[in-house]
Amino acid sequence: LGSRGALLKEDYCDHPGSRGLQLMTEQEFFNMCYTLTRRNAQVCVHAIGDSANAIAIRTFKKVLPYRNDLRWRIEHAQVVDRRDLDLLQGKNVIPSIQPTHAMSDSRWAEDRLCGTNHSRLAGAYAYKSLLISSGKIALGTDFPVEAMNPLATFTAATLRLDIAGKMKQPFLASQALSAEETLWGMTRWAAFANFAEGTTGSLEVDKAADFIVLNQDIIEIARVEQRSGNPSVKQLKKTQILGTYINGNKVY
């Protein structure tokens, strides 16, 4: 969205006449997806902009079997027309989203998408709505575009603020995820989205014991800040990693 390459249904409000870039026809995309679904392959498509997402969603609806377990993903799922989301019911498509993107884009999103009251912005970085629609979301960072810091992801998803504390107020606060939803999106659901739930994503017998030990309870801190009505990142910024374990072995 920042470079105005995201494909929109209407013009960029700060650049009339431009709707972004479409580098593949919808028929070409359909042909690829049709071939891949016949091979039971997993498709993960980058989609930013309500037009780009509409193309992906329409195509997925046409080619995906009902109640399949192919776990096709829409990467970013950013700036989505709510009416298009309804087309995915029963298709088991997983939005794979990066919460820190919203914090970076908050500087220009309103200018690009016509302000806070426009329907396009209402469907932008809409993590809560995506979760309600799909039942599962995978949370990541989009490294190296964004920082790999998982605490930045957690803060952005729960408080809709940047962990550096530069933002004065939460961005589209109604789309914040709960602390538990965020944790699941970063662990169990992310593993599921990658067909890795049998080996990772949760601490269970016969799975990889990959985990970190923190100096404070970030779940409870996020809950308190969300209830406050005026969330701050000050306490979360104090989080320190006391230990890192990979396959049960302490590596840090």
Short mmCIF file of C-alpha atoms in Angstrom, two decimals:
data_model
loop_
_atom_site.label_atom_id
_atom_site.label_comp_id
_atom_site.label_asym_id
_atom_site.label_seq_id
_atom_site.Cartn_x
_atom_site.Cartn_y
_atom_site.Cartn_z
CA LEU A 1 0.00 0.00 0.00
CA GLY A 2 2.87 2.34 0.76
CA SER A 3 4.26 2.22 -2.79
CA ARG A 4 0.73 2.28 -4.28
CA GLY A 5 1.32 -1.09 -5.94
CA ALA A 6 -1.58 -2.74 -4.10
CA LEU A 7 -4.43 -3.45 -6.53
CA LEU A 8 -7.57 -1.50 -5.54
CA LYS A 9 -11.12 -1.51 -6.89
CA GLU A 10 -11.17 2.29 -6.84
CA ASP A 11 -8.52 4.96 -7.30
CA TYR A 12 -5.99 5.78 -4.61
CA CYS A 13 -7.43 8.83 -2.87
CA ASP A 14 -4.05 10.56 -2.82
CA HIS A 15 -3.26 9.61 -6.43
CA PRO A 16 -6.33 9.90 -8.70
CA GLY A 17 -6.18 7.73 -11.80
CA SER A 18 -4.06 5.02 -10.18
CA ARG A 19 -5.44 1.71 -8.88
CA GLY A 20 -2.20 -0.17 -8.40
CA LEU A 21 -0.56 -2.94 -10.40
CA GLN A 22 -2.01 -6.12 -11.89
CA LEU A 23 0.76 -8.22 -13.40
CA MET A 24 -1.26 -11.37 -14.11
CA THR A 25 -4.72 -11.80 -15.62
CA GLU A 26 -7.45 -13.42 -13.59
CA GLN A 27 -7.62 -16.24 -16.14
CA GLU A 28 -3.89 -16.93 -15.80
CA PHE A 29 -4.25 -17.05 -12.03
CA PHE A 30 -7.27 -19.34 -12.32
CA ASN A 31 -5.35 -21.74 -14.59
CA MET A 32 -2.50 -21.96 -12.07
CA CYS A 33 -4.81 -22.57 -9.13
CA TYR A 34 -6.87 -25.12 -11.07
CA THR A 35 -3.75 -27.12 -11.89
CA LEU A 36 -2.47 -26.97 -8.33
CA THR A 37 -5.72 -28.00 -6.70
CA ARG A 38 -5.80 -31.10 -8.92
CA ARG A 39 -2.37 -31.97 -7.52
CA ASN A 40 -3.48 -31.35 -3.91
CA ALA A 41 -0.85 -28.64 -3.62
CA GLN A 42 -0.98 -25.82 -1.11
CA VAL A 43 -1.33 -22.37 -2.66
CA CYS A 44 -0.17 -19.32 -0.73
CA VAL A 45 -0.96 -16.12 -2.63
CA HIS A 46 0.12 -12.61 -1.72
CA ALA A 47 -2.89 -10.30 -1.85
CA ILE A 48 -2.83 -6.62 -0.88
CA GLY A 49 -5.68 -4.39 -2.03
CA ASP A 50 -9.42 -5.11 -2.22
CA SER A 51 -9.23 -5.90 -5.94
CA ALA A 52 -6.29 -8.29 -5.51
CA ASN A 53 -8.06 -10.04 -2.66
CA ALA A 54 -11.29 -10.21 -4.67
CA ILE A 55 -9.46 -11.97 -7.51
CA ALA A 56 -7.88 -14.45 -5.11
CA ILE A 57 -11.16 -15.09 -3.30
CA ARG A 58 -13.22 -15.51 -6.49
CA THR A 59 -10.67 -17.95 -7.86
CA PHE A 60 -10.44 -19.94 -4.63
CA LYS A 61 -14.22 -20.19 -4.53
CA LYS A 62 -14.29 -21.61 -8.07
CA VAL A 63 -11.55 -24.21 -7.76
CA LEU A 64 -11.43 -25.34 -4.12
CA PRO A 65 -13.59 -28.29 -3.07
CA TYR A 66 -16.02 -27.67 -0.21
CA ARG A 67 -14.63 -28.51 3.28
CA ASN A 68 -11.22 -29.38 1.85
CA ASP A 69 -8.03 -29.70 3.91
CA LEU A 70 -5.64 -28.10 1.42
CA ARG A 71 -5.15 -25.11 3.74
CA TRP A 72 -4.70 -22.55 1.00
CA ARG A 73 -3.52 -19.23 2.40
CA ILE A 74 -4.01 -15.60 1.55
CA GLU A 75 -0.82 -13.86 2.58
CA HIS A 76 -1.38 -10.38 4.01
CA ALA A 77 -5.17 -10.43 3.32
CA GLN A 78 -4.82 -6.67 3.50
CA VAL A 79 -7.57 -4.25 2.45
CA VAL A 80 -10.38 -6.75 1.92
CA ASP A 81 -13.98 -6.02 0.88
CA ARG A 82 -16.13 -7.63 3.58
CA ARG A 83 -18.59 -8.80 0.91
CA ASP A 84 -15.86 -10.83 -0.76
CA LEU A 85 -15.01 -12.64 2.48
CA ASP A 86 -18.47 -14.22 2.53
CA LEU A 87 -17.57 -16.12 -0.64
CA LEU A 88 -15.02 -18.21 1.28
CA GLN A 89 -17.49 -19.91 3.60
CA GLY A 90 -16.73 -23.64 3.71
CA LYS A 91 -13.51 -23.36 1.71
CA ASN A 92 -11.10 -23.53 4.69
CA VAL A 93 -8.89 -20.69 3.45
CA ILE A 94 -6.50 -19.32 6.08
CA PRO A 95 -5.56 -15.63 6.21
CA SER A 96 -1.84 -15.34 6.96
CA ILE A 97 -1.28 -11.85 8.31
CA GLN A 98 1.49 -9.69 9.71
CA PRO A 99 0.29 -7.37 12.51
CA THR A 100 3.30 -5.05 12.38
CA HIS A 101 2.32 -4.11 8.81
CA ALA A 102 -0.64 -2.19 10.19
CA MET A 103 1.62 -0.18 12.45
CA SER A 104 3.99 0.71 9.59
CA ASP A 105 1.16 1.53 7.19
CA SER A 106 -0.82 3.60 9.68
CA ARG A 107 1.17 6.64 8.52
CA TRP A 108 -0.38 6.61 5.04
CA ALA A 109 -3.32 4.18 5.04
CA GLU A 110 -5.97 6.85 5.62
CA ASP A 111 -4.60 9.04 2.82
CA ARG A 112 -4.45 6.11 0.40
CA LEU A 113 -7.91 4.74 1.30
CA CYS A 114 -9.98 7.91 1.79
CA GLY A 115 -10.02 8.30 5.55
CA THR A 116 -11.50 6.54 8.53
CA ASN A 117 -15.11 6.45 7.34
CA HIS A 118 -14.44 4.81 3.98
CA SER A 119 -15.40 1.15 3.55
CA ARG A 120 -11.99 0.24 2.15
CA LEU A 121 -10.24 1.28 5.34
CA ALA A 122 -12.82 -0.66 7.35
CA GLY A 123 -11.59 -3.80 5.60
CA ALA A 124 -7.91 -2.99 6.03
CA TYR A 125 -5.74 -4.78 8.61
CA ALA A 126 -9.04 -6.26 9.84
CA TYR A 127 -7.56 -9.08 11.89
CA LYS A 128 -10.56 -9.62 14.17
CA SER A 129 -12.95 -9.74 11.23
CA LEU A 130 -10.69 -12.17 9.38
CA LEU A 131 -10.56 -14.45 12.42
CA ILE A 132 -14.34 -14.42 12.83
CA SER A 133 -14.78 -15.21 9.14
CA SER A 134 -12.15 -17.94 8.83
CA GLY A 135 -11.91 -19.45 12.32
CA LYS A 136 -8.10 -19.50 12.16
CA ILE A 137 -5.42 -16.97 11.27
CA ALA A 138 -1.66 -17.35 11.07
CA LEU A 139 0.43 -14.48 12.43
CA GLY A 140 3.91 -13.72 11.15
CA THR A 141 6.32 -10.85 10.58
CA ASP A 142 7.08 -10.68 6.81
CA PHE A 143 10.78 -10.52 7.72
CA PRO A 144 12.96 -8.92 6.35
CA VAL A 145 10.38 -6.29 5.31
CA GLU A 146 9.43 -5.97 8.99
CA ALA A 147 11.41 -6.77 12.12
CA MET A 148 11.44 -10.42 13.22
CA ASN A 149 10.70 -9.48 16.86
CA PRO A 150 7.75 -11.62 18.07
CA LEU A 151 7.02 -9.13 20.86
CA ALA A 152 6.41 -6.47 18.21
CA THR A 153 3.91 -8.83 16.57
CA PHE A 154 2.19 -9.51 19.89
CA THR A 155 1.97 -5.80 20.74
CA ALA A 156 0.65 -4.81 17.32
CA ALA A 157 -2.00 -7.52 17.32
CA THR A 158 -3.31 -6.92 20.84
CA LEU A 159 -2.85 -3.18 21.39
CA ARG A 160 -2.67 -1.98 17.76
CA LEU A 161 0.41 0.01 18.72
CA ASP A 162 4.07 -0.17 17.74
CA ILE A 163 6.37 -1.59 20.39
CA ALA A 164 8.71 1.39 20.04
CA GLY A 165 5.97 3.60 21.47
CA LYS A 166 5.99 6.14 18.65
CA MET A 167 2.26 5.92 17.89
CA LYS A 168 0.01 8.26 19.87
CA GLN A 169 -3.12 6.11 19.68
CA PRO A 170 -4.12 2.60 18.53
CA PHE A 171 -4.69 2.17 14.80
CA LEU A 172 -8.15 0.76 13.99
CA ALA A 173 -8.47 -0.43 17.58
CA SER A 174 -11.71 -2.35 16.98
CA GLN A 175 -9.71 -4.92 15.00
CA ALA A 176 -7.44 -5.84 17.93
CA LEU A 177 -7.11 -9.52 18.79
CA SER A 178 -7.27 -10.87 22.32
CA ALA A 179 -4.02 -11.98 23.93
CA GLU A 180 -5.05 -15.63 23.59
CA GLU A 181 -6.03 -15.27 19.93
CA THR A 182 -2.70 -13.61 19.24
CA LEU A 183 -0.75 -16.35 20.99
CA TRP A 184 -2.60 -19.05 19.08
CA GLY A 185 -2.07 -17.20 15.80
CA MET A 186 1.66 -17.11 16.45
CA THR A 187 1.90 -20.76 17.50
CA ARG A 188 -0.81 -23.41 17.05
CA TRP A 189 -2.65 -21.84 14.09
CA ALA A 190 0.59 -20.86 12.35
CA ALA A 191 1.78 -24.47 12.59
CA PHE A 192 -1.57 -25.71 11.28
CA ALA A 193 -1.36 -23.33 8.32
CA ASN A 194 1.96 -24.94 7.40
CA PHE A 195 0.87 -28.59 7.98
CA ALA A 196 3.29 -28.66 10.92
CA GLU A 197 0.83 -29.10 13.79
CA GLY A 198 2.06 -32.66 14.39
CA THR A 199 5.53 -31.50 15.36
CA THR A 200 5.28 -27.92 16.60
CA GLY A 201 2.92 -25.08 17.52
CA SER A 202 2.11 -26.27 21.05
CA LEU A 203 3.86 -27.90 23.99
CA GLU A 204 2.67 -31.51 23.86
CA VAL A 205 4.14 -34.99 24.10
CA ASP A 206 6.02 -36.04 20.95
CA LYS A 207 6.29 -32.46 19.66
CA ALA A 208 9.41 -30.30 19.46
CA ALA A 209 9.95 -28.52 22.78
CA ASP A 210 10.58 -25.10 21.22
CA PHE A 211 9.76 -22.30 23.65
CA ILE A 212 10.98 -19.19 25.41
CA VAL A 213 10.89 -18.13 29.06
CA LEU A 214 9.96 -14.50 29.75
CA ASN A 215 10.43 -12.30 32.78
CA GLN A 216 6.75 -11.30 32.92
CA ASP A 217 3.27 -12.46 31.90
CA ILE A 218 2.59 -10.70 28.60
CA ILE A 219 -0.87 -12.28 28.35
CA GLU A 220 -2.05 -10.61 31.55
CA ILE A 221 -0.33 -7.32 30.67
CA ALA A 222 -2.14 -7.20 27.33
CA ARG A 223 -5.47 -7.94 29.02
CA VAL A 224 -4.98 -5.10 31.49
CA GLU A 225 -3.96 -2.64 28.78
CA GLN A 226 -6.92 -3.58 26.58
CA ARG A 227 -9.33 -3.04 29.48
CA SER A 228 -7.80 0.33 30.31
CA GLY A 229 -9.28 2.06 27.27
CA ASN A 230 -5.99 3.91 26.82
CA PRO A 231 -3.41 1.20 26.13
CA SER A 232 0.29 1.79 26.51
CA VAL A 233 3.30 -0.27 25.44
CA LYS A 234 5.43 0.79 28.42
CA GLN A 235 5.02 -2.43 30.37
CA LEU A 236 5.34 -4.76 27.38
CA LYS A 237 8.57 -2.99 26.40
CA LYS A 238 10.05 -4.26 29.68
CA THR A 239 9.71 -7.88 28.53
CA GLN A 240 12.99 -9.77 28.51
CA ILE A 241 13.75 -13.26 27.26
CA LEU A 242 15.37 -15.27 30.05
CA GLY A 243 15.81 -18.47 28.08
CA THR A 244 15.31 -20.02 24.64
CA TYR A 245 14.85 -23.76 24.16
CA ILE A 246 15.03 -25.67 20.86
CA ASN A 247 14.03 -29.33 20.96
CA GLY A 248 14.19 -29.10 24.73
CA ASN A 249 17.78 -27.87 24.75
CA LYS A 250 18.60 -24.47 26.17
CA VAL A 251 20.37 -22.48 23.46
CA TYR A 252 20.21 -19.04 25.09
#
